[in-house]
XYZ file of N, CA and C in Angstrom:
867
model
N -0.908 13.551 12.748
C -2.300 13.609 12.978
C -3.155 14.165 11.898
N -2.505 14.730 10.850
C -3.222 15.285 9.764
C -3.499 14.079 8.756
N -2.938 12.962 8.924
C -3.079 11.961 7.950
C -4.346 10.999 8.353
N -5.146 10.537 7.453
C -6.252 9.668 7.743
C -5.819 8.339 8.324
N -4.550 7.909 7.918
C -4.088 6.552 8.380
C -2.585 6.499 8.042
N -1.829 5.774 8.839
C -0.422 5.601 8.576
C 0.060 4.353 9.151
N 1.218 3.785 8.645
C 1.823 2.640 9.134
C 3.144 3.104 9.826
N 3.320 2.664 11.083
C 4.499 2.938 11.818
C 5.489 1.703 11.853
N 6.657 1.770 11.278
C 7.671 0.727 11.405
C 8.482 1.046 12.658
N 8.591 -0.020 13.619
C 9.305 0.276 14.783
C 10.021 -0.962 15.172
N 11.127 -0.838 15.739
C 11.880 -1.900 16.354
C 11.514 -2.047 17.836
N 10.567 -1.499 18.224
C 9.904 -1.736 19.652
C 8.404 -1.483 19.544
N 7.752 -2.237 18.771
C 6.311 -2.049 18.478
C 5.380 -2.041 19.636
N 5.717 -2.827 20.679
C 4.830 -2.975 21.882
C 4.871 -1.555 22.606
N 6.094 -0.914 22.755
C 6.129 0.391 23.419
C 5.389 1.381 22.646
N 5.532 1.405 21.298
C 4.829 2.332 20.482
C 3.319 2.236 20.664
N 2.804 0.976 20.641
C 1.421 0.719 20.814
C 0.920 1.247 22.116
N 1.592 1.083 23.177
C 1.174 1.545 24.483
C 1.180 3.003 24.567
N 2.011 3.735 23.779
C 2.131 5.144 24.011
C 1.335 6.015 22.934
N 0.617 5.308 22.043
C -0.171 6.024 21.058
C -1.326 6.744 21.762
N -1.635 8.009 21.379
C -2.747 8.638 21.964
C -4.062 7.884 21.449
N -5.113 7.872 22.264
C -6.314 7.111 21.999
C -6.960 7.528 20.642
N -6.895 8.942 20.427
C -7.580 9.357 19.151
C -6.864 8.929 17.893
N -5.623 8.395 17.961
C -4.834 7.979 16.794
C -4.866 6.435 16.582
N -5.300 5.715 17.595
C -5.120 4.208 17.489
C -5.896 3.692 16.357
N -7.060 4.091 16.020
C -7.808 3.475 14.945
C -7.247 3.714 13.633
N -6.385 4.736 13.354
C -5.796 5.077 12.161
C -4.339 4.653 11.978
N -3.932 3.865 12.917
C -2.445 3.527 12.874
C -2.328 2.091 12.749
N -1.444 1.522 11.956
C -0.963 0.169 11.882
C 0.498 0.147 12.392
N 0.903 -0.840 13.157
C 2.204 -0.897 13.620
C 2.884 -2.142 12.940
N 4.007 -1.883 12.312
C 4.807 -2.940 11.628
C 6.126 -3.055 12.142
N 6.882 -4.052 11.774
C 8.254 -4.369 12.395
C 9.327 -3.774 11.549
N 10.314 -3.186 12.235
C 11.558 -2.686 11.677
C 12.797 -3.523 12.110
N 12.483 -4.674 12.671
C 13.350 -5.639 13.272
C 13.927 -5.006 14.618
N 14.562 -5.872 15.440
C 15.069 -5.437 16.710
C 16.525 -5.111 16.669
N 17.051 -4.967 15.439
C 18.469 -4.687 15.290
C 18.753 -3.699 14.150
N 19.737 -2.901 14.248
C 20.181 -2.051 13.116
C 21.219 -2.702 12.394
N 21.674 -3.899 12.861
C 22.743 -4.561 12.142
C 22.272 -5.004 10.751
N 23.242 -5.332 9.927
C 22.846 -5.993 8.529
C 22.421 -7.299 8.753
N 21.121 -7.546 8.590
C 20.495 -8.899 8.803
C 21.053 -9.878 7.669
N 21.506 -9.445 6.577
C 21.934 -10.389 5.584
C 23.279 -10.967 5.955
N 23.937 -10.336 6.954
C 25.252 -10.845 7.319
C 25.204 -11.601 8.671
N 24.092 -11.752 9.269
C 23.834 -12.517 10.477
C 23.737 -13.989 10.318
N 24.075 -14.679 11.318
C 23.773 -16.161 11.311
C 22.184 -16.301 11.142
N 21.758 -17.304 10.508
C 20.296 -17.468 10.173
C 19.392 -17.345 11.428
N 19.697 -18.104 12.445
C 18.749 -18.164 13.616
C 18.708 -16.872 14.371
N 19.864 -16.178 14.495
C 19.789 -14.877 15.190
C 19.107 -13.852 14.295
N 19.211 -13.795 13.047
C 18.564 -12.955 12.149
C 17.053 -13.137 12.278
N 16.663 -14.358 12.357
C 15.173 -14.668 12.477
C 14.624 -14.102 13.847
N 15.389 -14.251 14.815
C 14.998 -13.716 16.157
C 14.853 -12.163 16.103
N 15.617 -11.448 15.220
C 15.604 -10.069 15.049
C 14.407 -9.524 14.371
N 13.981 -10.348 13.380
C 12.895 -9.915 12.470
C 11.452 -10.232 12.892
N 11.338 -11.231 13.830
C 9.943 -11.645 14.097
C 9.580 -11.300 15.629
N 8.471 -10.719 15.723
C 7.917 -10.413 17.037
C 6.778 -11.405 17.292
N 6.883 -12.315 18.324
C 5.743 -13.064 18.547
C 4.478 -12.476 18.810
N 3.377 -13.004 18.492
C 2.062 -12.459 18.684
C 1.782 -12.164 20.181
N 1.283 -11.086 20.457
C 0.815 -10.627 21.824
C -0.476 -9.986 21.775
N -1.204 -9.882 22.893
C -2.572 -9.317 22.893
C -2.657 -7.914 22.286
N -3.482 -7.735 21.246
C -3.585 -6.395 20.607
C -2.555 -6.111 19.580
N -1.603 -7.039 19.321
C -0.615 -6.871 18.349
C -0.669 -7.947 17.231
N -1.007 -7.537 16.126
C -1.081 -8.420 14.928
C -0.333 -7.813 13.724
N 0.976 -7.970 13.805
C 1.818 -7.184 12.841
C 1.751 -8.013 11.552
N 1.590 -7.331 10.421
C 1.604 -7.895 9.160
C 2.698 -7.557 8.148
N 3.355 -6.394 8.627
C 4.378 -5.848 7.586
C 5.709 -5.770 8.262
N 6.804 -5.702 7.343
C 8.166 -5.602 7.776
C 8.895 -4.683 6.873
N 9.972 -4.056 7.423
C 10.995 -3.265 6.646
C 12.303 -3.611 7.086
N 13.144 -3.935 6.141
C 14.602 -4.240 6.520
C 15.389 -3.037 6.948
N 16.105 -3.068 8.021
C 17.050 -1.952 8.347
C 18.166 -1.818 7.344
N 18.405 -0.746 6.893
C 19.513 -0.403 5.947
C 19.392 -1.255 4.629
N 18.118 -1.700 4.366
C 17.801 -2.470 3.096
C 18.663 -3.658 3.042
N 18.973 -4.195 4.168
C 19.899 -5.448 4.236
C 19.091 -6.751 4.027
N 18.600 -6.992 2.804
C 17.713 -8.060 2.645
C 18.441 -9.433 2.373
N 17.628 -10.520 2.608
C 18.256 -11.771 2.276
C 17.092 -12.828 1.860
N 17.366 -13.802 0.948
C 16.400 -14.591 0.503
C 15.717 -15.407 1.628
N 16.629 -15.964 2.499
C 16.055 -16.872 3.547
C 15.134 -16.034 4.507
N 15.481 -14.817 4.701
C 14.658 -14.026 5.668
C 13.291 -13.696 4.995
N 13.284 -13.441 3.675
C 11.988 -13.244 2.995
C 11.105 -14.485 3.112
N 11.747 -15.685 3.004
C 10.963 -16.858 3.109
C 10.522 -17.030 4.546
N 11.291 -16.760 5.488
C 10.930 -16.813 6.841
C 9.781 -15.929 7.269
N 9.822 -14.656 6.748
C 8.859 -13.683 7.007
C 7.402 -14.219 6.559
N 7.387 -14.775 5.273
C 6.199 -15.404 4.777
C 5.684 -16.567 5.688
N 6.622 -17.437 6.144
C 6.286 -18.585 6.878
C 5.665 -18.216 8.255
N 6.083 -17.105 8.833
C 5.444 -16.743 10.143
C 4.313 -15.791 10.064
N 3.791 -15.606 8.719
C 2.578 -14.911 8.640
C 2.565 -13.481 8.254
N 3.755 -12.879 7.909
C 3.746 -11.497 7.429
C 3.090 -11.408 6.043
N 2.359 -10.341 5.837
C 1.580 -10.166 4.650
C 2.453 -9.365 3.574
N 3.284 -8.432 3.998
C 3.993 -7.571 3.148
C 5.354 -7.226 3.622
N 6.163 -6.746 2.661
C 7.438 -6.132 3.012
C 7.526 -4.780 2.287
N 8.095 -3.773 2.938
C 8.351 -2.424 2.234
C 9.794 -2.037 2.343
N 10.609 -2.654 1.451
C 11.984 -2.422 1.492
C 12.634 -2.055 0.155
N 12.059 -2.517 -0.952
C 12.732 -2.335 -2.202
C 12.247 -0.946 -2.876
N 13.177 -0.111 -3.067
C 12.886 1.229 -3.418
C 12.410 1.341 -4.768
N 11.548 2.346 -5.055
C 10.959 2.655 -6.396
C 11.399 3.919 -6.881
N 11.917 3.847 -8.070
C 12.383 5.159 -8.856
C 12.050 5.027 -10.277
N 11.040 5.813 -10.650
C 10.525 5.829 -11.975
C 10.794 7.235 -12.505
N 11.669 8.072 -11.973
C 12.106 9.360 -12.442
C 13.367 9.419 -13.090
N 14.416 8.879 -12.413
C 15.740 8.829 -13.030
C 15.913 7.610 -13.916
N 15.319 6.471 -13.491
C 15.304 5.210 -14.223
C 14.139 4.419 -13.731
N 13.931 3.202 -14.506
C 12.797 2.394 -13.971
C 13.292 1.262 -13.020
N 13.296 1.556 -11.716
C 13.533 0.627 -10.705
C 12.420 0.385 -9.761
N 12.054 -0.884 -9.371
C 11.066 -1.125 -8.521
C 9.710 -1.013 -9.274
N 8.654 -1.364 -8.583
C 7.379 -1.369 -9.144
C 6.420 -0.412 -8.320
N 5.521 0.311 -9.061
C 4.624 1.186 -8.357
C 3.304 0.478 -7.962
N 3.236 -0.845 -8.235
C 2.093 -1.627 -7.831
C 2.616 -2.761 -6.902
N 1.781 -3.148 -5.908
C 2.189 -4.363 -5.059
C 2.561 -5.641 -6.019
N 3.536 -6.315 -5.714
C 3.926 -7.546 -6.387
C 4.256 -8.624 -5.502
N 4.024 -9.879 -5.829
C 4.558 -10.996 -5.105
C 5.939 -11.145 -5.292
N 6.780 -11.195 -4.139
C 8.202 -11.315 -4.318
C 8.643 -12.555 -5.003
N 9.579 -12.463 -6.063
C 10.129 -13.538 -6.716
C 11.539 -13.640 -6.339
N 11.915 -14.766 -5.888
C 13.342 -15.133 -5.437
C 13.994 -16.054 -6.447
N 15.119 -15.731 -6.832
C 15.843 -16.592 -7.797
C 17.241 -16.941 -7.215
N 17.612 -18.222 -7.379
C 18.866 -18.598 -6.847
C 19.454 -19.895 -7.647
N 20.540 -19.735 -8.264
C 21.141 -20.881 -8.994
C 20.301 -21.542 -10.001
N 19.620 -20.725 -10.848
C 18.804 -21.215 -11.872
C 17.502 -21.600 -11.538
N 16.961 -21.466 -10.352
C 15.657 -21.805 -9.936
C 15.037 -20.503 -9.343
N 13.645 -20.565 -9.253
C 12.919 -19.369 -8.799
C 11.762 -19.768 -8.011
N 11.353 -18.901 -7.128
C 10.307 -19.189 -6.189
C 9.444 -17.825 -6.004
N 8.131 -17.921 -6.174
C 7.269 -16.867 -5.957
C 6.624 -16.906 -4.584
N 6.809 -15.827 -3.808
C 6.277 -15.878 -2.440
C 4.943 -15.264 -2.407
N 4.182 -15.560 -1.343
C 2.830 -14.946 -1.191
C 2.947 -13.604 -0.613
N 4.115 -13.262 0.070
C 4.285 -11.996 0.674
C 4.348 -10.864 -0.354
N 3.676 -9.706 -0.223
C 3.723 -8.700 -1.196
C 4.796 -7.684 -0.896
N 5.403 -7.165 -1.945
C 6.395 -6.078 -1.901
C 5.692 -4.843 -2.172
N 5.703 -3.860 -1.266
C 5.115 -2.495 -1.484
C 6.227 -1.430 -1.327
N 7.008 -1.173 -2.351
C 8.181 -0.459 -2.355
C 8.023 1.002 -2.016
N 8.917 1.583 -1.128
C 8.838 3.013 -0.932
C 9.506 3.804 -1.957
N 9.259 5.075 -2.093
C 9.873 5.895 -3.122
C 11.334 5.995 -2.676
N 12.282 6.135 -3.632
C 13.673 5.919 -3.362
C 14.336 6.992 -2.594
N 13.825 8.229 -2.503
C 14.396 9.297 -1.748
C 13.496 9.567 -0.475
N 14.063 9.356 0.684
C 13.267 9.674 1.923
C 13.672 11.077 2.530
N 13.224 11.322 3.777
C 13.514 12.643 4.380
C 14.947 12.682 4.798
N 15.707 11.564 5.017
C 17.031 11.646 5.359
C 17.906 12.146 4.296
N 17.540 11.897 3.008
C 18.357 12.393 1.896
C 18.283 13.902 1.782
N 17.293 14.505 2.329
C 17.149 15.985 2.353
C 17.626 16.630 3.579
N 17.410 15.967 4.602
C 17.616 16.639 6.125
C 18.768 16.035 6.895
N 19.181 14.797 6.457
C 20.102 14.061 7.295
C 21.427 14.626 7.717
N 22.042 15.388 6.800
C 23.383 16.002 6.982
C 23.281 17.528 7.083
N 22.118 18.054 7.354
C 21.903 19.492 7.331
C 21.509 19.908 8.796
N 22.102 21.095 9.221
C 21.682 21.663 10.470
C 21.063 23.010 10.130
N 20.414 23.511 11.195
C 19.788 24.906 11.057
C 18.202 24.789 10.715
N 17.749 25.714 10.008
C 16.415 25.869 9.836
C 15.799 25.022 8.683
N 16.679 24.598 7.823
C 16.230 23.628 6.767
C 15.194 24.086 5.816
N 15.002 25.453 5.703
C 14.002 26.000 4.816
C 14.182 25.603 3.428
N 15.445 25.733 2.919
C 15.722 25.418 1.501
C 15.499 23.919 1.273
N 15.988 23.132 2.208
C 15.872 21.646 2.070
C 14.402 21.279 2.083
N 13.633 21.808 2.934
C 12.174 21.491 3.005
C 11.437 21.867 1.634
N 11.789 22.947 1.047
C 11.224 23.418 -0.137
C 11.614 22.377 -1.269
N 12.867 21.902 -1.321
C 13.287 20.884 -2.208
C 12.530 19.584 -2.069
N 12.432 19.180 -0.799
C 11.705 17.947 -0.411
C 10.351 17.933 -0.890
N 9.559 19.139 -0.678
C 8.239 19.262 -1.019
C 8.070 19.133 -2.556
N 8.970 19.900 -3.287
C 8.971 19.774 -4.702
C 9.097 18.316 -5.199
N 10.040 17.592 -4.591
C 10.303 16.245 -5.014
C 9.034 15.383 -4.806
N 8.429 15.454 -3.532
C 7.305 14.694 -3.178
C 6.096 14.959 -4.142
N 5.805 16.216 -4.473
C 4.642 16.592 -5.267
C 4.916 16.196 -6.684
N 6.188 16.325 -7.191
C 6.486 15.843 -8.559
C 6.319 14.372 -8.713
N 6.849 13.742 -7.675
C 6.699 12.267 -7.614
C 5.308 11.741 -7.854
N 4.402 12.378 -6.949
C 3.041 12.078 -6.915
C 2.316 12.435 -8.325
N 2.529 13.659 -8.717
C 1.863 14.127 -9.959
C 2.316 13.505 -11.207
N 3.591 13.200 -11.289
C 4.200 12.685 -12.578
C 4.277 11.266 -12.640
N 4.335 10.500 -11.463
C 4.518 9.064 -11.609
C 3.345 8.287 -11.080
N 2.892 8.464 -9.810
C 1.940 7.705 -9.246
C 0.481 7.967 -9.594
N 0.168 9.320 -9.614
C -1.246 9.694 -9.933
C -1.644 9.309 -11.386
N -0.794 9.507 -12.411
C -1.227 9.182 -13.716
C -1.533 7.599 -13.913
N -0.659 6.894 -13.220
C -0.841 5.385 -13.305
C -1.705 4.781 -12.181
N -2.150 5.722 -11.282
C -2.938 5.104 -10.131
C -2.223 4.141 -9.341
N -0.939 4.373 -9.154
C -0.086 3.432 -8.434
C 0.011 3.695 -6.902
N 0.664 2.894 -6.223
C 0.851 2.985 -4.715
C 2.066 3.793 -4.446
N 2.058 4.947 -3.799
C 3.141 5.727 -3.372
C 3.326 5.545 -1.840
N 4.437 5.001 -1.485
C 4.822 4.803 -0.059
C 5.922 5.736 0.324
N 5.680 6.758 1.129
C 6.548 7.729 1.601
C 7.082 7.297 2.958
N 8.344 7.288 3.176
C 8.926 6.853 4.389
C 9.535 8.054 5.159
N 9.206 8.315 6.347
C 9.653 9.469 7.117
C 10.134 9.040 8.438
N 11.164 9.633 8.975
C 11.670 9.404 10.339
C 11.452 10.628 11.279
N 10.860 10.263 12.463
C 10.563 11.399 13.421
C 11.788 12.306 13.632
N 13.019 11.775 13.588
C 14.257 12.589 13.855
C 14.486 13.645 12.716
N 13.963 13.329 11.595
C 14.198 14.250 10.411
C 13.032 14.986 10.059
N 11.985 14.468 9.367
C 10.763 15.257 9.015
C 10.006 15.667 10.257
N 10.126 14.970 11.329
C 9.349 15.321 12.596
C 10.097 16.348 13.497
N 11.165 16.851 13.011
C 11.937 17.778 13.804
C 11.235 19.067 14.119
N 10.454 19.619 13.090
C 9.706 20.933 13.235
C 8.637 20.947 12.256
N 7.875 22.022 12.395
C 6.761 22.254 11.420
C 7.398 22.501 10.016
N 8.486 23.071 9.891
C 9.133 23.331 8.667
C 9.498 22.009 7.946
N 10.104 21.145 8.587
C 10.492 19.857 8.053
C 9.408 18.926 7.792
N 8.233 19.105 8.546
C 7.042 18.284 8.435
C 6.077 18.801 7.254
N 6.265 20.116 6.893
C 5.389 20.649 5.893
C 5.285 19.879 4.544
N 6.396 19.443 3.976
C 6.365 18.675 2.690
C 5.403 17.503 2.709
N 5.419 16.734 3.759
C 4.511 15.597 3.929
C 3.125 16.065 4.018
N 2.865 17.028 4.872
C 1.503 17.635 4.981
C 0.958 18.094 3.659
N 1.861 18.712 2.837
C 1.429 19.140 1.500
C 1.050 17.969 0.635
N 1.871 16.952 0.794
C 1.616 15.724 -0.063
C 0.226 15.103 0.277
N -0.061 15.108 1.596
C -1.349 14.582 2.070
C -2.509 15.437 1.527
N -2.311 16.755 1.622
C -3.378 17.647 1.084
C -3.605 17.391 -0.437
N -2.575 17.329 -1.151
C -2.628 17.068 -2.570
C -3.347 15.692 -2.911
N -2.948 14.638 -2.215
C -3.541 13.383 -2.462
C -4.941 13.384 -2.088
N -5.342 14.083 -0.975
C -6.835 14.188 -0.668
C -7.515 14.901 -1.728
N -6.982 15.999 -2.294
C -7.648 16.774 -3.300
C -7.747 15.910 -4.632
N -6.846 15.022 -4.813
C -7.009 14.149 -6.047
C -7.730 12.917 -5.794
N -8.433 12.858 -4.627
C -9.241 11.679 -4.263
C -8.405 10.359 -4.181
N -7.211 10.477 -3.624
C -6.341 9.418 -3.314
C -6.788 8.640 -2.120
N -6.488 7.351 -2.039
C -6.787 6.537 -0.896
C -5.604 6.530 -0.026
N -5.706 7.190 1.131
C -4.633 7.159 2.085
C -4.990 6.204 3.202
N -4.146 5.172 3.343
C -4.486 4.151 4.248
C -3.265 3.453 4.687
N -3.413 2.424 5.543
C -2.311 1.558 6.055
C -1.891 0.624 4.911
N -0.579 0.142 5.102
C -0.096 -0.738 4.062
C -0.768 -2.144 4.203
N -1.220 -2.505 5.300
C -2.002 -3.868 5.495
C -3.347 -3.788 4.825
N -3.922 -2.543 4.794
C -5.224 -2.457 4.131
C -5.061 -2.512 2.623
N -3.954 -2.042 2.178
C -3.634 -2.172 0.768
C -3.432 -3.620 0.336
N -2.565 -4.295 1.260
C -2.395 -5.707 0.979
C -3.666 -6.568 0.987
N -4.489 -6.350 1.871
C -5.808 -6.955 1.917
C -6.676 -6.738 0.670
N -6.637 -5.439 0.228
C -7.418 -5.127 -1.009
C -6.853 -5.716 -2.200
N -5.498 -5.742 -2.227
C -4.861 -6.404 -3.432
C -5.162 -7.866 -3.483
N -5.053 -8.541 -2.399
C -5.327 -9.952 -2.325
C -6.852 -10.268 -2.677
N -7.653 -9.402 -2.191
C -9.173 -9.527 -2.495
C -9.395 -9.469 -4.030
N -8.689 -8.478 -4.673
C -8.783 -8.287 -6.117
C -8.338 -9.627 -6.878
N -7.233 -10.148 -6.331
C -6.659 -11.363 -6.974
C -7.612 -12.491 -6.927
N -8.402 -12.612 -5.760
C -9.345 -13.734 -5.595
C -10.638 -13.515 -6.279
N -10.906 -12.327 -6.784
C -12.240 -12.154 -7.376
C -12.369 -12.759 -8.698
N -13.574 -13.358 -8.937
C -13.894 -13.902 -10.183
C -15.098 -13.242 -10.708
N -15.128 -12.746 -12.029
C -16.099 -11.973 -12.606
C -16.812 -12.836 -13.700
N -18.029 -13.090 -13.662
C -18.731 -13.806 -14.803
C -19.797 -12.897 -15.344
N -19.879 -12.927 -16.734
C -20.801 -12.007 -17.515
C -21.616 -12.822 -18.408
N -23.005 -12.573 -18.356
C -23.910 -13.182 -19.413
C -24.580 -11.997 -20.098
N -24.797 -12.110 -21.415
C -25.436 -11.075 -22.201
C -26.514 -11.737 -23.168
N -27.774 -11.238 -23.036
C -28.747 -11.742 -24.057
C -30.028 -10.822 -23.790
N -30.805 -10.760 -24.876
C -32.151 -10.043 -24.780
C -32.022 -8.635 -24.192
N -31.005 -7.864 -24.609
C -30.936 -6.589 -24.179
C -30.475 -6.267 -22.727
N -29.961 -7.270 -22.127
C -29.480 -7.029 -20.719
C -28.171 -7.828 -20.451
N -27.410 -7.297 -19.505
C -26.180 -7.898 -19.197
C -26.307 -8.266 -17.674
N -25.943 -9.529 -17.341
C -25.931 -9.971 -15.917
C -24.444 -10.178 -15.587
N -24.095 -9.675 -14.485
C -22.639 -9.771 -14.030
C -22.623 -10.349 -12.520
N -21.909 -11.337 -12.434
C -21.812 -11.949 -11.042
C -20.354 -11.899 -10.578
N -20.142 -11.341 -9.385
C -18.680 -11.261 -8.815
C -18.641 -12.072 -7.537
N -17.685 -12.992 -7.472
C -17.547 -13.774 -6.207
C -16.031 -13.657 -5.742
N -15.861 -13.746 -4.469
C -14.574 -13.693 -3.940
C -14.213 -15.069 -3.240
N -14.993 -16.087 -3.387
C -14.705 -17.286 -2.804
C -14.819 -17.224 -1.291
N -13.746 -17.390 -0.523
C -13.765 -17.219 0.899
C -13.428 -15.824 1.268
N -13.235 -14.926 0.354
C -12.674 -13.545 0.633
C -13.827 -12.643 0.531
N -13.897 -11.582 1.392
C -14.856 -10.528 1.349
C -14.359 -9.589 0.195
N -15.370 -9.117 -0.672
C -14.959 -8.325 -1.855
C -15.446 -6.876 -1.743
N -15.514 -6.424 -0.525
C -16.023 -5.059 -0.275
C -15.179 -4.033 -1.033
N -15.845 -3.097 -1.755
C -15.099 -1.973 -2.427
C -14.627 -2.226 -3.718
N -14.767 -3.445 -4.234
C -14.270 -3.671 -5.622
C -15.230 -3.019 -6.624
N -14.632 -2.252 -7.482
C -15.350 -1.452 -8.506
C -15.052 -1.989 -9.878
N -16.131 -2.324 -10.629
C -15.978 -2.653 -12.087
C -16.559 -1.486 -12.904
N -15.808 -0.994 -13.851
C -16.189 0.033 -14.770
C -16.548 -0.548 -16.095
N -17.865 -0.324 -16.443
C -18.325 -0.881 -17.676
C -18.553 0.231 -18.768
N -18.009 0.120 -19.906
C -18.119 1.112 -20.950
C -18.876 0.458 -22.140
N -20.004 1.222 -22.538
C -20.807 0.813 -23.664
C -20.484 1.565 -24.908
N -20.488 0.882 -26.129
C -20.207 1.477 -27.340
C -21.334 2.581 -27.652
N -22.532 2.300 -27.269
C -23.618 3.192 -27.623
C -24.360 3.613 -26.262
N -25.241 4.584 -26.397
C -25.832 4.979 -25.171
C -26.787 3.858 -24.657
N -26.682 3.899 -23.291
C -27.328 2.785 -22.563
C -28.756 3.131 -22.191
N -29.600 2.188 -21.982
C -30.996 2.336 -21.454
C -31.003 2.867 -20.031
N -31.954 3.706 -19.687
C -32.050 4.052 -18.241
C -33.172 3.272 -17.688
N -33.274 2.041 -17.937
C -34.333 1.207 -17.433
C -34.294 1.148 -15.889
N -35.453 1.435 -15.348
C -35.457 1.460 -13.797
C -35.401 0.103 -13.206
N -35.452 -0.966 -14.014
C -35.348 -2.314 -13.472
C -33.933 -2.751 -13.220
N -33.014 -1.900 -13.503
C -31.585 -2.279 -13.149
C -31.471 -2.530 -11.685
N -30.785 -3.586 -11.377
C -30.717 -4.057 -9.936
C -29.236 -4.407 -9.649
N -28.973 -4.308 -8.363
C -27.755 -4.715 -7.753
C -27.936 -5.441 -6.401
N -27.594 -6.745 -6.417
C -27.700 -7.538 -5.180
C -26.409 -7.454 -4.509
N -26.432 -6.859 -3.185
C -25.280 -6.647 -2.391
C -24.185 -5.831 -3.141
N -24.586 -4.774 -3.667
C -23.724 -3.837 -4.401
C -24.439 -2.543 -4.801
N -23.861 -1.707 -5.593
C -24.542 -0.539 -6.014
C -24.161 -0.231 -7.486
N -24.937 0.585 -8.077
C -24.687 0.974 -9.514
C -24.732 2.407 -9.646
N -23.607 3.007 -10.158
C -23.397 4.416 -10.389
C -23.289 4.658 -11.807
N -24.263 5.504 -12.391
C -24.135 5.939 -13.782
C -23.250 7.190 -13.890
N -22.086 6.974 -14.375
C -21.159 8.068 -14.627
C -21.530 8.888 -15.856
N -22.046 8.318 -16.823
C -22.462 9.021 -18.027
C -23.399 8.041 -18.854
N -23.960 8.486 -19.908
C -24.874 7.534 -20.739
C -24.135 6.286 -21.178
N -22.845 6.304 -21.243
C -22.156 5.152 -21.731
C -21.181 4.510 -20.760
N -21.172 5.023 -19.593
C -20.187 4.517 -18.512
C -20.956 4.239 -17.257
N -20.754 3.091 -16.724
C -21.374 2.726 -15.398
C -20.350 2.135 -14.532
N -20.324 2.414 -13.183
C -19.550 1.821 -12.184
C -20.341 0.848 -11.265
N -19.883 -0.357 -11.136
C -20.525 -1.318 -10.366
C -19.593 -1.496 -9.089
N -20.141 -1.189 -7.841
C -19.366 -1.236 -6.698
C -19.896 -2.245 -5.688
N -19.118 -3.298 -5.351
C -19.512 -4.255 -4.476
C -19.596 -3.789 -2.991
N -20.674 -4.241 -2.288
C -20.732 -4.039 -0.800
C -19.959 -5.123 -0.100
N -20.069 -5.071 1.178
C -19.401 -6.114 2.031
C -20.053 -7.472 1.848
N -19.310 -8.474 1.471
C -19.897 -9.747 1.325
C -19.003 -10.658 0.385
N -19.455 -11.855 0.148
C -18.657 -12.822 -0.686
C -19.017 -12.724 -2.100
N -20.188 -12.153 -2.477
C -20.512 -12.007 -3.899
C -21.475 -10.748 -4.119
N -21.489 -10.280 -5.417
C -22.360 -9.320 -5.825
C -22.938 -9.729 -7.206
N -24.190 -9.178 -7.420
C -24.795 -9.627 -8.726
C -25.557 -8.382 -9.203
N -25.399 -8.106 -10.581
C -25.888 -6.986 -11.202
C -26.593 -7.234 -12.441
N -27.650 -6.512 -12.785
C -28.437 -6.603 -14.015
C -28.444 -5.283 -14.653
N -27.893 -5.134 -15.868
C -27.924 -3.844 -16.536
C -28.747 -3.965 -17.936
N -29.387 -2.946 -18.348
C -30.121 -2.939 -19.565
C -29.462 -2.002 -20.625
N -29.575 -2.357 -21.801
C -28.912 -1.493 -22.878
C -29.837 -1.491 -24.150
């Protein structure tokens, strides 16, 4: 309840949806964890597909998936894309011990027997250590383990994701971090720190939509007679919230004729300006220098 938004991976999403408190529904996205804890990569193809896909039902529009036990397979990734999933969150990220995984969303690339295929489904990898690695085999008050987990989460945020402005996905299980206020405190501390650092805390589907919006955006620039005209279009996509930062080599003019059609202009300094698109399919700006 302290988080502005979260994604819940569940192997029974309809039950989760029915039992969410009303005040939490708007900030929660429900994604699929499959209907089985078995290794999906070792199942027969048709049965595995039945385990990973929940048919659409009223009020349920699941866009994301997470493989149980990280048991991934190529044909299931392709199947998830074909039935409309937008993202997966299974491939762990570790940029502290070694460089594994990516801290930015990427389109999954599958390779097999000398050929490769790029999927539209995005991979948004979770950090490689979750709450189970700190609490899973420990009994008692877990004070020491909670302190270690909090240290790990904050160091991961401060040293890896914040400097590069990447996407940090933290996975928690109600059986472990939700056991008590002690075990939950590390995640609450992470949320407080991310808020203090002006981080965007949101659902994974919101990140996927934003990433695809950026991919579709086209920026055109014209410059003459002491002014710059910038046109941003998203084609069929809404480009709300896209920010362009423009840096000038010399001090810019404070001409009051500067305009923004369906957007806004924020002067950060005499030489830096941010252009922020409002909701719509295009934005247009005129700057003077």
